[in-house]
Coordinates of C-alpha atoms in Angstrom, one line a residue:
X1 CA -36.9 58.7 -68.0
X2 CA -40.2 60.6 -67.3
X3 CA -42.0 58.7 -69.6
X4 CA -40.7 55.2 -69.0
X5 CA -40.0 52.1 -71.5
X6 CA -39.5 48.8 -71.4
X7 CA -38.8 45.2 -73.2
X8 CA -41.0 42.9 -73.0
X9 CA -38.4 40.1 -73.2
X10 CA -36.9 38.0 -75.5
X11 CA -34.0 39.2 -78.3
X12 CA -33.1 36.8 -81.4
X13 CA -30.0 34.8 -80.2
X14 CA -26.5 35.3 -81.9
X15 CA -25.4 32.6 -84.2
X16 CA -22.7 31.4 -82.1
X17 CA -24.9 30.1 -79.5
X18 CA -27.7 28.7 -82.0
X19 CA -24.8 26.2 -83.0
X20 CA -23.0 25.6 -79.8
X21 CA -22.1 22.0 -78.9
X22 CA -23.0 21.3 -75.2
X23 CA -19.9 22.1 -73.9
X24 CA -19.4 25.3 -75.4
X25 CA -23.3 26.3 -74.5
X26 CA -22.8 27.9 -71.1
X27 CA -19.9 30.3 -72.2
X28 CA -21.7 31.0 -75.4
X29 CA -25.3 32.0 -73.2
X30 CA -22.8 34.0 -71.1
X31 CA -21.1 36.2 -73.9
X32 CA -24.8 36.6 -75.2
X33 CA -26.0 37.8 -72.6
X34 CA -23.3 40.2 -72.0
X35 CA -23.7 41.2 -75.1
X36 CA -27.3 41.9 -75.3
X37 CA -26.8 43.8 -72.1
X38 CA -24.3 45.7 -74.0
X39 CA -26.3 46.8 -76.6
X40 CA -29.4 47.4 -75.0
X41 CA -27.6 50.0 -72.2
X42 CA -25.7 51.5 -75.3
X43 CA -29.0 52.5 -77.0
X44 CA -30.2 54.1 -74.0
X45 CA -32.6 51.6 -72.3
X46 CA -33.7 52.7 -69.0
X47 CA -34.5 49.1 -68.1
X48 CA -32.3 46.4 -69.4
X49 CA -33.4 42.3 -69.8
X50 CA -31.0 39.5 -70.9
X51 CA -33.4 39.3 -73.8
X52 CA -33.9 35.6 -72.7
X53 CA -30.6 34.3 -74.0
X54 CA -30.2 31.0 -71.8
X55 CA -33.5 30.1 -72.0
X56 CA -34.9 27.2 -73.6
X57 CA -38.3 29.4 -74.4
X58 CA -40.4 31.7 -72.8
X59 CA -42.6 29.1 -71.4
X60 CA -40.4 25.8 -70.5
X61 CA -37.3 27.5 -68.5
X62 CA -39.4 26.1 -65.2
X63 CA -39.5 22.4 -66.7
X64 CA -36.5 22.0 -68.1
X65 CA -35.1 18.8 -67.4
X66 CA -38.7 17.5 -65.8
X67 CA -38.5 13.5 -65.9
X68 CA -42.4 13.7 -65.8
X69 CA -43.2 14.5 -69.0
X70 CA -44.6 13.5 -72.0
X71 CA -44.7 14.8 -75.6
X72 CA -48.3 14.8 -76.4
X73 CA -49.8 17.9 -74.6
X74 CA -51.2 20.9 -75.3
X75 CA -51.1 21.8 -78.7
X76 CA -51.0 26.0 -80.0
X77 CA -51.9 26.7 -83.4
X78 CA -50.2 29.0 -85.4
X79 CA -52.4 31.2 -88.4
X80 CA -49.5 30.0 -91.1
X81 CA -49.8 26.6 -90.3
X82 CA -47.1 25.3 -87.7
X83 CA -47.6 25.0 -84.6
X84 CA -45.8 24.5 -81.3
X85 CA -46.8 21.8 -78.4
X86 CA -46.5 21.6 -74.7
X87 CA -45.4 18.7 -73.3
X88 CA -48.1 16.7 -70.8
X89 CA -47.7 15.8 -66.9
X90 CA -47.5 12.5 -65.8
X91 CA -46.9 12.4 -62.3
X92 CA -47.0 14.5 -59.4
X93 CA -45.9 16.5 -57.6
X94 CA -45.2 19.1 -59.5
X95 CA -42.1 20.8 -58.9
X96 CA -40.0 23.7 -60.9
X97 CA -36.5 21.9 -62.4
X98 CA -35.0 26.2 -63.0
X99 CA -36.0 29.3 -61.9
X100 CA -36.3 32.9 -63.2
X101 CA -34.4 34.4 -60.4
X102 CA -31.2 32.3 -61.9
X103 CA -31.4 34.2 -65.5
X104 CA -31.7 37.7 -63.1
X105 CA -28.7 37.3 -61.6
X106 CA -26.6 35.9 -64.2
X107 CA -27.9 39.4 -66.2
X108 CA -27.3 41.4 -62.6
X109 CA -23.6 40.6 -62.8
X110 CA -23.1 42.5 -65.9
X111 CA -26.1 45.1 -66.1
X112 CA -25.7 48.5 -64.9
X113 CA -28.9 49.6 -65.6
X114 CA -32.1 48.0 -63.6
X115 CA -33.0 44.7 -64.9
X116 CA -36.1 43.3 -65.5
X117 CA -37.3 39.5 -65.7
X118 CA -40.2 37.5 -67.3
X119 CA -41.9 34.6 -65.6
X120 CA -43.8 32.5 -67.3
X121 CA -47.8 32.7 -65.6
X122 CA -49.1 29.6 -63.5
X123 CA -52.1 30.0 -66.3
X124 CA -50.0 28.7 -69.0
X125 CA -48.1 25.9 -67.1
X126 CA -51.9 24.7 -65.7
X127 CA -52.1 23.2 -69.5
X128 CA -49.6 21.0 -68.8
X129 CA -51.7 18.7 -66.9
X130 CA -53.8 15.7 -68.7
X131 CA -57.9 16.4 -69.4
X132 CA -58.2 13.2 -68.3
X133 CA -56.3 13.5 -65.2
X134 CA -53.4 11.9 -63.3
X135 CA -54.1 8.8 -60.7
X136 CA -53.0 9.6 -57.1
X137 CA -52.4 13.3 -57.8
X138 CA -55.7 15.6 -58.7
X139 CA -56.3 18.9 -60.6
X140 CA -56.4 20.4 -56.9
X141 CA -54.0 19.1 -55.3
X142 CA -51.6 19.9 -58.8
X143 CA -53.2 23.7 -58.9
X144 CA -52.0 24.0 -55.0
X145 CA -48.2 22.8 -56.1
X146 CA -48.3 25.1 -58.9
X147 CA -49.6 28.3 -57.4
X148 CA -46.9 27.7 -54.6
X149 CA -44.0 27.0 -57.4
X150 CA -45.2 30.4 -59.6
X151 CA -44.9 32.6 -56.1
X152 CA -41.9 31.5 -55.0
X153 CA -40.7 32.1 -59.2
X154 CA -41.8 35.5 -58.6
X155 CA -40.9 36.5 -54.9
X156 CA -37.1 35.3 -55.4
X157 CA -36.7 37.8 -58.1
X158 CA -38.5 40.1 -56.3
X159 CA -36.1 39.8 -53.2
X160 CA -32.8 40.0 -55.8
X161 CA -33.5 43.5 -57.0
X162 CA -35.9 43.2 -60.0
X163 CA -36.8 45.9 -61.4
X164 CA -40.5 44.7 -62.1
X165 CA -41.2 41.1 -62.7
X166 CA -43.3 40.3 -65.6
X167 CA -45.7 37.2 -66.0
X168 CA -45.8 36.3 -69.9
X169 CA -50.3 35.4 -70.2
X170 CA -49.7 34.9 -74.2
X171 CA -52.9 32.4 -73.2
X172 CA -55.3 35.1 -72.1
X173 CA -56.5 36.0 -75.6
X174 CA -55.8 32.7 -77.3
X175 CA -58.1 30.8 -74.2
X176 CA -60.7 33.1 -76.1
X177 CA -60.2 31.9 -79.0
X178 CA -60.6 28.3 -77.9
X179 CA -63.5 28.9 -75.4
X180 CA -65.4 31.9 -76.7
X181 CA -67.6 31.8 -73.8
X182 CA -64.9 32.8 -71.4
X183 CA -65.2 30.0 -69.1
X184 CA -61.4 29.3 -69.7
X185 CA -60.0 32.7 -69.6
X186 CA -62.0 33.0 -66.3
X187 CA -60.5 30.3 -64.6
X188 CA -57.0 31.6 -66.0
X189 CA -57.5 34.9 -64.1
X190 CA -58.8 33.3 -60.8
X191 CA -55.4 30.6 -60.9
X192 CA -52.9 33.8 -61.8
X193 CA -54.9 35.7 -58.7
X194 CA -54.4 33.7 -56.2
X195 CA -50.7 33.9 -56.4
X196 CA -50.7 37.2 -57.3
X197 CA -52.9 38.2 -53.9
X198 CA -50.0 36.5 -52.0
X199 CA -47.9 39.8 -52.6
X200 CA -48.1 43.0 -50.7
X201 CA -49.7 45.9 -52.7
X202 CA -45.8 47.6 -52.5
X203 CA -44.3 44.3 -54.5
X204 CA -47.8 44.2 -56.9
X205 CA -46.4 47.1 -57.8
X206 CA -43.5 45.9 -59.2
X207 CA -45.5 42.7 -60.6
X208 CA -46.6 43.3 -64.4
X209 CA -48.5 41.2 -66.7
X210 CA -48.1 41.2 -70.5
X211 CA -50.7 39.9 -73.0
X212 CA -50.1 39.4 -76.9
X213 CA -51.4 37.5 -79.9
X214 CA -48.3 35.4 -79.8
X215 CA -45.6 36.2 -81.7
X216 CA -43.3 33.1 -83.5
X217 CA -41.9 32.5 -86.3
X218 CA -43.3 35.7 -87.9
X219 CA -47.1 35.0 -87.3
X220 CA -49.5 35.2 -84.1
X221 CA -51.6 32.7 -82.8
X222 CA -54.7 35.2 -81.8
X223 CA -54.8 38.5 -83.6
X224 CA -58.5 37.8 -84.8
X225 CA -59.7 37.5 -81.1
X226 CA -60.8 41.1 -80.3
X227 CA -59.2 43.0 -77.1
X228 CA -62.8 44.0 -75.9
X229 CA -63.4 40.6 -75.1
X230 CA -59.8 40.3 -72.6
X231 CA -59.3 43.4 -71.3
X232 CA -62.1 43.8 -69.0
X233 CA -60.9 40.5 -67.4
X234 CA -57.5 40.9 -67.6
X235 CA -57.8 44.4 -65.5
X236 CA -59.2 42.3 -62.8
X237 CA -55.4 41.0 -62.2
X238 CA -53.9 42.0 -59.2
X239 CA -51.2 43.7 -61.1
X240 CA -49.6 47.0 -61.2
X241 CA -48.3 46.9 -64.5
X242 CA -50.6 46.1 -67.5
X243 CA -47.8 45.5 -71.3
X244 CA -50.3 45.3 -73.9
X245 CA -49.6 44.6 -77.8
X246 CA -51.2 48.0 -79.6
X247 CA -48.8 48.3 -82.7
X248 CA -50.6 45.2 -84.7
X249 CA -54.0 46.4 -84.3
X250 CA -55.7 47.3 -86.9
X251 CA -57.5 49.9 -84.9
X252 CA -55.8 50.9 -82.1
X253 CA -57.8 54.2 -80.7
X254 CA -60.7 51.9 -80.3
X255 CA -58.8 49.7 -78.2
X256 CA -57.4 52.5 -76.4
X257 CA -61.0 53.8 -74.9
X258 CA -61.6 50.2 -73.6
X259 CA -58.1 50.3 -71.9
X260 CA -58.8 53.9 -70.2
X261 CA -62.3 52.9 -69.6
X262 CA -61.1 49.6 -67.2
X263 CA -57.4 50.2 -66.6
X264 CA -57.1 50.3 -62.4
X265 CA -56.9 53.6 -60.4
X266 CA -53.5 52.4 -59.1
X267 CA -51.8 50.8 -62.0
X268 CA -49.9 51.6 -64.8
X269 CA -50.2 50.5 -69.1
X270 CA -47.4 50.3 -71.3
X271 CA -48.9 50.7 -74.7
X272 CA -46.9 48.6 -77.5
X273 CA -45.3 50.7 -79.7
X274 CA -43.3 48.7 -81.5
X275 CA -44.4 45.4 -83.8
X276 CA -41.9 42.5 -83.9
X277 CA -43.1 40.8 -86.2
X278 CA -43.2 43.8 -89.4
X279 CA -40.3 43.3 -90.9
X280 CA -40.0 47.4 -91.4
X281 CA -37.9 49.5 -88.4
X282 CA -40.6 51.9 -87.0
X283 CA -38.8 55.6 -87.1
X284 CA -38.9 57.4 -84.0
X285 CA -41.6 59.9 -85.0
X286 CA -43.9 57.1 -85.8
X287 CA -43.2 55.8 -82.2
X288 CA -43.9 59.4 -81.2
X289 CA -47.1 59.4 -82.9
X290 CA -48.4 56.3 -81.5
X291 CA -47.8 57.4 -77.3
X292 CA -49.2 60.6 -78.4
X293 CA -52.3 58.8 -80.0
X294 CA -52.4 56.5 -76.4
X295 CA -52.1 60.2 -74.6
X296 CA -55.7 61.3 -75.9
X297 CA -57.1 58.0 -73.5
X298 CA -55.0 57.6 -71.0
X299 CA -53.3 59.9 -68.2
X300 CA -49.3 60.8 -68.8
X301 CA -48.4 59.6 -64.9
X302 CA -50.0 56.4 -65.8
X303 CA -48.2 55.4 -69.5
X304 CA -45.2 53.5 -71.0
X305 CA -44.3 51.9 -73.7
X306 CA -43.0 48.7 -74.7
X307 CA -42.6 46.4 -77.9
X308 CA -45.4 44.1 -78.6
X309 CA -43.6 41.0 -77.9
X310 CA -40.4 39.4 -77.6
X311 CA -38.7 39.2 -80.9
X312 CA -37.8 35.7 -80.4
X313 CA -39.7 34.2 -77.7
X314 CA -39.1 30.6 -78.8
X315 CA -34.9 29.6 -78.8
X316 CA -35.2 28.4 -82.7
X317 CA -37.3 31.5 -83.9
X318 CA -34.7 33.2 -86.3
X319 CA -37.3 35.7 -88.1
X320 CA -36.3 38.3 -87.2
X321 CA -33.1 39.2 -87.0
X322 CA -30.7 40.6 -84.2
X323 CA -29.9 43.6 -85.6
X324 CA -33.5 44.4 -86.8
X325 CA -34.4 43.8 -82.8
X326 CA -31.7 46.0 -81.5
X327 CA -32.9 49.1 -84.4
X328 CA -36.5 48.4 -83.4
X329 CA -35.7 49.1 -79.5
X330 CA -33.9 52.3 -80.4
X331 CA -36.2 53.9 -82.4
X332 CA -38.8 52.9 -79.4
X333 CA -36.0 54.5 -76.7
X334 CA -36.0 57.6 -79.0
X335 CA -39.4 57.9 -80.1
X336 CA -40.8 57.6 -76.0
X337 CA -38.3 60.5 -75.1
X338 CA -39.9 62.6 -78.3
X339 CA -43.7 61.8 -77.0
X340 CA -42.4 62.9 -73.4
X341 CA -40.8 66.3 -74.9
X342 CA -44.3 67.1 -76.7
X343 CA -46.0 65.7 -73.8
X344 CA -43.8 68.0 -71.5
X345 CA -43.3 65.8 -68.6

């Protein structure tokens, strides 16, 4: 596709496996991934995910199963109220229990069309470790384990055939909401930099990084934190893909001119198009309208577009519903090969 597209993730699960017993789970994950699959080649998708079937939730898949952990950790608040919680470290080392490359090539077996996989960033994991620390096993020496767990998450779907791997940094605009100063969305970029220097500039290219307000249960966590306060910082990632949420601003050209003001000589934005959490399927002329709007700030050779989230990025998160996902996607599909007709490319 000239002007490419791509999910950002996760796809509400079918009913079947939302009520699975344990030992009907694994067939169940398998026939919805296959299915999702399915669907998402059928509508066109140049790039294909499992839409995060199997896992537990965007950001646990790497604990799963952990022995050393707690319930009380960080918590994230929610603007209508509920809230979702981390669980907290107790001992060290720190080691992944799953990884990402596992969900890649159960998805591989069945795709035909390049897949893509999300990783959760070594910035959002850092939480789970105790303010008040953990005897016989420091912040350092827990950072170290970490950054080494998050490259090897990254460079084994890298070596099976990903498409682009894409860390999910949900934290980078909430961190500003909690530390206005920046202090904390500083030290986020500087822990997600030093694994993401460990790659070559060829596989940064195929490293992206999304960012997004949060999206669960039909409300966001940090949509009153303003973009001009991130983006500067978040273009200092040593990423080649940037997938930024743009379809639940309020004003979106201003946002825009920051992004072609600081976006990287040698990467490439996919503008959100596509807003999970609006209830209302966006028509394919409206998705037209919006990458023609990003086209005024940004060059051609350097845009895609994407949805502003995953649609259900937490296993439980029934909002929205599968169908609703699927329509979404395919008016974006339609409405990115309309912008790249008018755009002539």
């Amino acid at each position: 596709m000239p002007l490419p597209t791509e999910p950002i993730g996760s796809i509400p699960r079918p009913q079947e496996l939302l009520t699975a017993s344990p030992s009907e789970l694994a067939a169940a994950q398998d026939r919805a991934v296959r299915e999702t699959l399915r669907r998402l080649e059928e509508l066109g998708s140049p790039v294909v995910t499992d839409g995060e079937q199997s896992k537990p939730s965007f950001a646990t898949y790497p604990i799963a199963g952990l022995a050393d952990l707690a319930p009380d950790g960080a918590v994230i608040p929610f603007a209508d109220g509920h809230q979702r919680q981390l669980p907290r470290l107790t001992a060290g080392p720190f080691r992944y229990t799953g990884h990402a490359v596992d969900y890649l090539r159960a998805a591989q077996r069945h795709a035909t069309a390049p897949v893509k996989q999300a990783v959760i960033a070594p910035s959002a994991l850092s939480l789970l470790y105790p303010a008040d620390g953990i005897d016989g096993y420091p912040r350092e020496m827990f950072l170290d384990d970490l950054v080494d767990e998050a490259e090897a998450d990254i460079r084994s779907c890298l070596d099976a055939g990903a498409h682009v791997v894409q860390l999910d940094f949900t934290e980078g605009r909430l961190s500003l909401k909690l530390d206005p100063s920046g202090g904390v969305l500083d030290s986020f970029i500087a822990l997600n930099n030093r694994v993401l220097e460990r790659f070559s500039a060829d596989e940064r290219a195929r490293i992206g990084v999304h960012v997004c307000p949060g999206g669960d249960l039909d409300s966001t966590h940090s949509l009153d934190v303003d973009y001009a306060g991130l983006l500067p910082k978040l273009f200092q990632l040593r990423a080649g893909n940037f997938y930024l949420q743009l379809a639940s601003e309020p004003d979106p050209d201003r946002i825009l001119a920051i992004v072609g003001e600081h976006l990287p000589a040698d990467a490439r934005v996919f503008v959100g198009v596509v807003d999970p959490i609006d209830p209302r399927v966006e028509t394919p002329e409206q998705i037209r309208d919006r990458v023609l709007a990003a086209a005024r700030h940004l060059p051609v050779d350097r845009l895609g577009t994407c949805d502003d989230c995953g649609f259900s990025p937490f296993a439980d998160d029934t909002s929205t519903s599968r169908d609703t996902a699927f329509a979404k996607i395919a008016a974006r599909v339609e409405g990115t090969a309309l912008a790249a007709a008018e755009l002539g490319v």
